[in-house]
Amino acid sequence: NPAIWLALYLSWRKRLTVLRGFPLVTPNSAFMDTKLHEIGIPDDRITIVPNVVLMTKTGIRQKTPDGKQRVRPSLPRILYAGAYIESKGVLDLLNALKDITLPYACHLYGSGELKERLQTSVTTNQLNNITIHDAIPHDELLKLYDSFDIVVQPSLVAEAMPRSVLEALGAGKAVVTSNVGGAKGVIT
């Protein structure tokens, strides 16, 4: 609808004018710094302030809650936690996983319009090592990191600085992310 596109464009132009008027802009990643330079904001008005992750809520735990030494699972465990929508790249993740011949276990946590399609893909492609779960509260997700080896963030759209990537790294997990937005600046 051309009227919607016009309204979005005018809103963007207004925000751009306001943004250019600020004496200081504080993006949270090198990716956003680059985007601000692209729209003409000079270096002397940009200061990167990274996202903050409360490390007291995450971290590597070598022992189980009852004090026993943690035993590593025999299979690599992969975690995706996010929306089940196109832009998050979860369908691409499933397509990539179906080509992996080594044993692994993958758990997807989320909600969204693609849930049935994901379940159908898992069933159709006999991806018995992939389990689809409903979304869980954030505090439970932080505890869940401890049970996984790899966290994937396959987003197809540029995000300034995905908190999930910072949390996973803070929990000592290997992170696999798409090459878009601010996540690649943290990984590399």
PDB file of C-alpha atoms in Angstrom, residues 44-166:
ATOM      1  CA  ASP A  44      32.837  13.551  17.456  1.00  0.00           C
ATOM      2  CA  ARG A  45      29.124  13.087  18.254  1.00  0.00           C
ATOM      3  CA  ILE A  46      29.190   9.269  18.493  1.00  0.00           C
ATOM      4  CA  THR A  47      30.238   7.228  21.539  1.00  0.00           C
ATOM      5  CA  ILE A  48      29.663   3.470  21.553  1.00  0.00           C
ATOM      6  CA  VAL A  49      28.124   2.220  24.810  1.00  0.00           C
ATOM      7  CA  PRO A  50      27.814  -1.604  24.678  1.00  0.00           C
ATOM      8  CA  ASN A  51      24.774  -3.452  25.983  1.00  0.00           C
ATOM      9  CA  VAL A  52      24.972  -4.559  29.564  1.00  0.00           C
ATOM     10  CA  VAL A  53      24.321  -8.149  30.610  1.00  0.00           C
ATOM     11  CA  LEU A  54      24.035  -8.968  34.283  1.00  0.00           C
ATOM     12  CA  MET A  55      26.703 -11.630  34.628  1.00  0.00           C
ATOM     13  CA  THR A  56      25.456 -12.631  38.063  1.00  0.00           C
ATOM     14  CA  LYS A  57      22.515 -14.307  36.351  1.00  0.00           C
ATOM     15  CA  THR A  58      24.624 -16.232  33.845  1.00  0.00           C
ATOM     16  CA  GLY A  59      27.890 -18.058  34.023  1.00  0.00           C
ATOM     17  CA  ILE A  60      29.606 -21.374  33.683  1.00  0.00           C
ATOM     18  CA  ARG A  61      28.597 -23.844  36.358  1.00  0.00           C
ATOM     19  CA  GLN A  62      30.882 -26.825  36.740  1.00  0.00           C
ATOM     20  CA  LYS A  63      28.691 -28.512  39.332  1.00  0.00           C
ATOM     21  CA  THR A  64      25.043 -29.486  39.433  1.00  0.00           C
ATOM     22  CA  PRO A  65      22.743 -27.756  41.949  1.00  0.00           C
ATOM     23  CA  ASP A  66      23.255 -30.663  44.383  1.00  0.00           C
ATOM     24  CA  GLY A  67      27.067 -30.187  44.299  1.00  0.00           C
ATOM     25  CA  LYS A  68      28.042 -33.086  42.009  1.00  0.00           C
ATOM     26  CA  GLN A  69      30.551 -32.610  39.198  1.00  0.00           C
ATOM     27  CA  ARG A  70      28.750 -31.833  35.935  1.00  0.00           C
ATOM     28  CA  VAL A  71      29.023 -34.596  33.329  1.00  0.00           C
ATOM     29  CA  ARG A  72      29.208 -33.455  29.723  1.00  0.00           C
ATOM     30  CA  PRO A  73      26.559 -35.044  27.487  1.00  0.00           C
ATOM     31  CA  SER A  74      27.794 -37.353  24.771  1.00  0.00           C
ATOM     32  CA  LEU A  75      26.091 -35.323  22.024  1.00  0.00           C
ATOM     33  CA  PRO A  76      26.684 -31.668  21.281  1.00  0.00           C
ATOM     34  CA  ARG A  77      23.579 -29.799  22.464  1.00  0.00           C
ATOM     35  CA  ILE A  78      22.395 -26.856  20.379  1.00  0.00           C
ATOM     36  CA  LEU A  79      20.005 -24.157  21.624  1.00  0.00           C
ATOM     37  CA  TYR A  80      17.852 -21.687  19.713  1.00  0.00           C
ATOM     38  CA  ALA A  81      15.712 -19.346  21.792  1.00  0.00           C
ATOM     39  CA  GLY A  82      13.690 -16.734  19.973  1.00  0.00           C
ATOM     40  CA  ALA A  83      10.605 -15.983  17.981  1.00  0.00           C
ATOM     41  CA  TYR A  84       9.342 -18.480  15.443  1.00  0.00           C
ATOM     42  CA  ILE A  85       9.145 -15.892  12.663  1.00  0.00           C
ATOM     43  CA  GLU A  86      10.820 -15.593   9.240  1.00  0.00           C
ATOM     44  CA  SER A  87      13.162 -12.738  10.150  1.00  0.00           C
ATOM     45  CA  LYS A  88      14.766 -14.718  12.985  1.00  0.00           C
ATOM     46  CA  GLY A  89      16.125 -17.293  10.500  1.00  0.00           C
ATOM     47  CA  VAL A  90      14.776 -20.320  12.320  1.00  0.00           C
ATOM     48  CA  LEU A  91      13.684 -21.995   9.038  1.00  0.00           C
ATOM     49  CA  ASP A  92      17.197 -21.532   7.678  1.00  0.00           C
ATOM     50  CA  LEU A  93      18.525 -23.103  10.868  1.00  0.00           C
ATOM     51  CA  LEU A  94      16.401 -26.223  10.290  1.00  0.00           C
ATOM     52  CA  ASN A  95      17.527 -26.414   6.666  1.00  0.00           C
ATOM     53  CA  ALA A  96      21.166 -26.221   7.768  1.00  0.00           C
ATOM     54  CA  LEU A  97      20.716 -28.808  10.514  1.00  0.00           C
ATOM     55  CA  LYS A  98      19.171 -31.380   8.195  1.00  0.00           C
ATOM     56  CA  ASP A  99      22.468 -31.495   6.266  1.00  0.00           C
ATOM     57  CA  ILE A 100      24.551 -32.306   9.349  1.00  0.00           C
ATOM     58  CA  THR A 101      25.395 -35.993   9.502  1.00  0.00           C
ATOM     59  CA  LEU A 102      27.171 -35.978  12.884  1.00  0.00           C
ATOM     60  CA  PRO A 103      25.023 -36.717  15.930  1.00  0.00           C
ATOM     61  CA  TYR A 104      23.648 -33.739  17.876  1.00  0.00           C
ATOM     62  CA  ALA A 105      20.587 -32.680  19.843  1.00  0.00           C
ATOM     63  CA  CYS A 106      18.919 -29.360  19.101  1.00  0.00           C
ATOM     64  CA  HIS A 107      16.198 -27.675  21.138  1.00  0.00           C
ATOM     65  CA  LEU A 108      14.192 -24.709  19.882  1.00  0.00           C
ATOM     66  CA  TYR A 109      12.376 -22.502  22.412  1.00  0.00           C
ATOM     67  CA  GLY A 110       9.950 -19.847  21.258  1.00  0.00           C
ATOM     68  CA  SER A 111       6.560 -18.949  19.923  1.00  0.00           C
ATOM     69  CA  GLY A 112       5.207 -17.484  16.733  1.00  0.00           C
ATOM     70  CA  GLU A 113       3.487 -18.036  13.446  1.00  0.00           C
ATOM     71  CA  LEU A 114       6.005 -20.598  12.133  1.00  0.00           C
ATOM     72  CA  LYS A 115       5.668 -23.130  14.952  1.00  0.00           C
ATOM     73  CA  GLU A 116       3.440 -25.556  13.000  1.00  0.00           C
ATOM     74  CA  ARG A 117       5.608 -25.201   9.901  1.00  0.00           C
ATOM     75  CA  LEU A 118       8.719 -25.949  11.952  1.00  0.00           C
ATOM     76  CA  GLN A 119       7.083 -29.018  13.488  1.00  0.00           C
ATOM     77  CA  THR A 120       6.000 -30.204  10.040  1.00  0.00           C
ATOM     78  CA  SER A 121       9.551 -29.754   8.731  1.00  0.00           C
ATOM     79  CA  VAL A 122      10.984 -31.719  11.656  1.00  0.00           C
ATOM     80  CA  THR A 123       8.490 -34.546  11.068  1.00  0.00           C
ATOM     81  CA  THR A 124       8.750 -34.559   7.250  1.00  0.00           C
ATOM     82  CA  ASN A 125      12.554 -34.537   7.249  1.00  0.00           C
ATOM     83  CA  GLN A 126      12.732 -37.063  10.124  1.00  0.00           C
ATOM     84  CA  LEU A 127      14.817 -34.701  12.231  1.00  0.00           C
ATOM     85  CA  ASN A 128      14.335 -36.728  15.382  1.00  0.00           C
ATOM     86  CA  ASN A 129      17.218 -34.943  17.085  1.00  0.00           C
ATOM     87  CA  ILE A 130      15.367 -31.587  17.002  1.00  0.00           C
ATOM     88  CA  THR A 131      12.779 -30.755  19.644  1.00  0.00           C
ATOM     89  CA  ILE A 132      10.461 -27.768  19.425  1.00  0.00           C
ATOM     90  CA  HIS A 133       9.333 -26.201  22.699  1.00  0.00           C
ATOM     91  CA  ASP A 134       7.097 -23.314  23.699  1.00  0.00           C
ATOM     92  CA  ALA A 135       8.682 -20.058  24.833  1.00  0.00           C
ATOM     93  CA  ILE A 136       9.987 -19.892  28.386  1.00  0.00           C
ATOM     94  CA  PRO A 137      10.438 -16.934  30.747  1.00  0.00           C
ATOM     95  CA  HIS A 138      13.762 -15.100  30.487  1.00  0.00           C
ATOM     96  CA  ASP A 139      14.985 -16.155  33.935  1.00  0.00           C
ATOM     97  CA  GLU A 140      14.444 -19.816  32.984  1.00  0.00           C
ATOM     98  CA  LEU A 141      16.337 -19.255  29.728  1.00  0.00           C
ATOM     99  CA  LEU A 142      19.337 -17.981  31.645  1.00  0.00           C
ATOM    100  CA  LYS A 143      19.382 -21.215  33.649  1.00  0.00           C
ATOM    101  CA  LEU A 144      18.907 -23.262  30.474  1.00  0.00           C
ATOM    102  CA  TYR A 145      22.159 -22.030  28.903  1.00  0.00           C
ATOM    103  CA  ASP A 146      24.040 -24.298  31.283  1.00  0.00           C
ATOM    104  CA  SER A 147      22.528 -27.380  29.608  1.00  0.00           C
ATOM    105  CA  PHE A 148      23.762 -26.529  26.113  1.00  0.00           C
ATOM    106  CA  ASP A 149      27.096 -26.375  24.306  1.00  0.00           C
ATOM    107  CA  ILE A 150      26.191 -24.160  21.353  1.00  0.00           C
ATOM    108  CA  VAL A 151      23.739 -21.272  21.069  1.00  0.00           C
ATOM    109  CA  VAL A 152      22.573 -20.243  17.606  1.00  0.00           C
ATOM    110  CA  GLN A 153      21.218 -16.832  16.608  1.00  0.00           C
ATOM    111  CA  PRO A 154      20.447 -17.114  12.870  1.00  0.00           C
ATOM    112  CA  SER A 155      18.652 -13.779  12.433  1.00  0.00           C
ATOM    113  CA  LEU A 156      18.189 -12.631   8.841  1.00  0.00           C
ATOM    114  CA  VAL A 157      17.797  -8.961   9.758  1.00  0.00           C
ATOM    115  CA  ALA A 158      20.394  -6.699  11.275  1.00  0.00           C
ATOM    116  CA  GLU A 159      20.027  -6.325  15.022  1.00  0.00           C
ATOM    117  CA  ALA A 160      22.161  -3.714  16.745  1.00  0.00           C
ATOM    118  CA  MET A 161      23.375  -6.019  19.525  1.00  0.00           C
ATOM    119  CA  PRO A 162      21.399  -9.173  20.279  1.00  0.00           C
ATOM    120  CA  ARG A 163      21.211  -9.674  24.036  1.00  0.00           C
ATOM    121  CA  SER A 164      20.996 -13.436  23.546  1.00  0.00           C
ATOM    122  CA  VAL A 165      24.478 -13.452  22.011  1.00  0.00           C
ATOM    123  CA  LEU A 166      25.929 -11.517  24.950  1.00  0.00           C
TER     124      LEU A 166
END
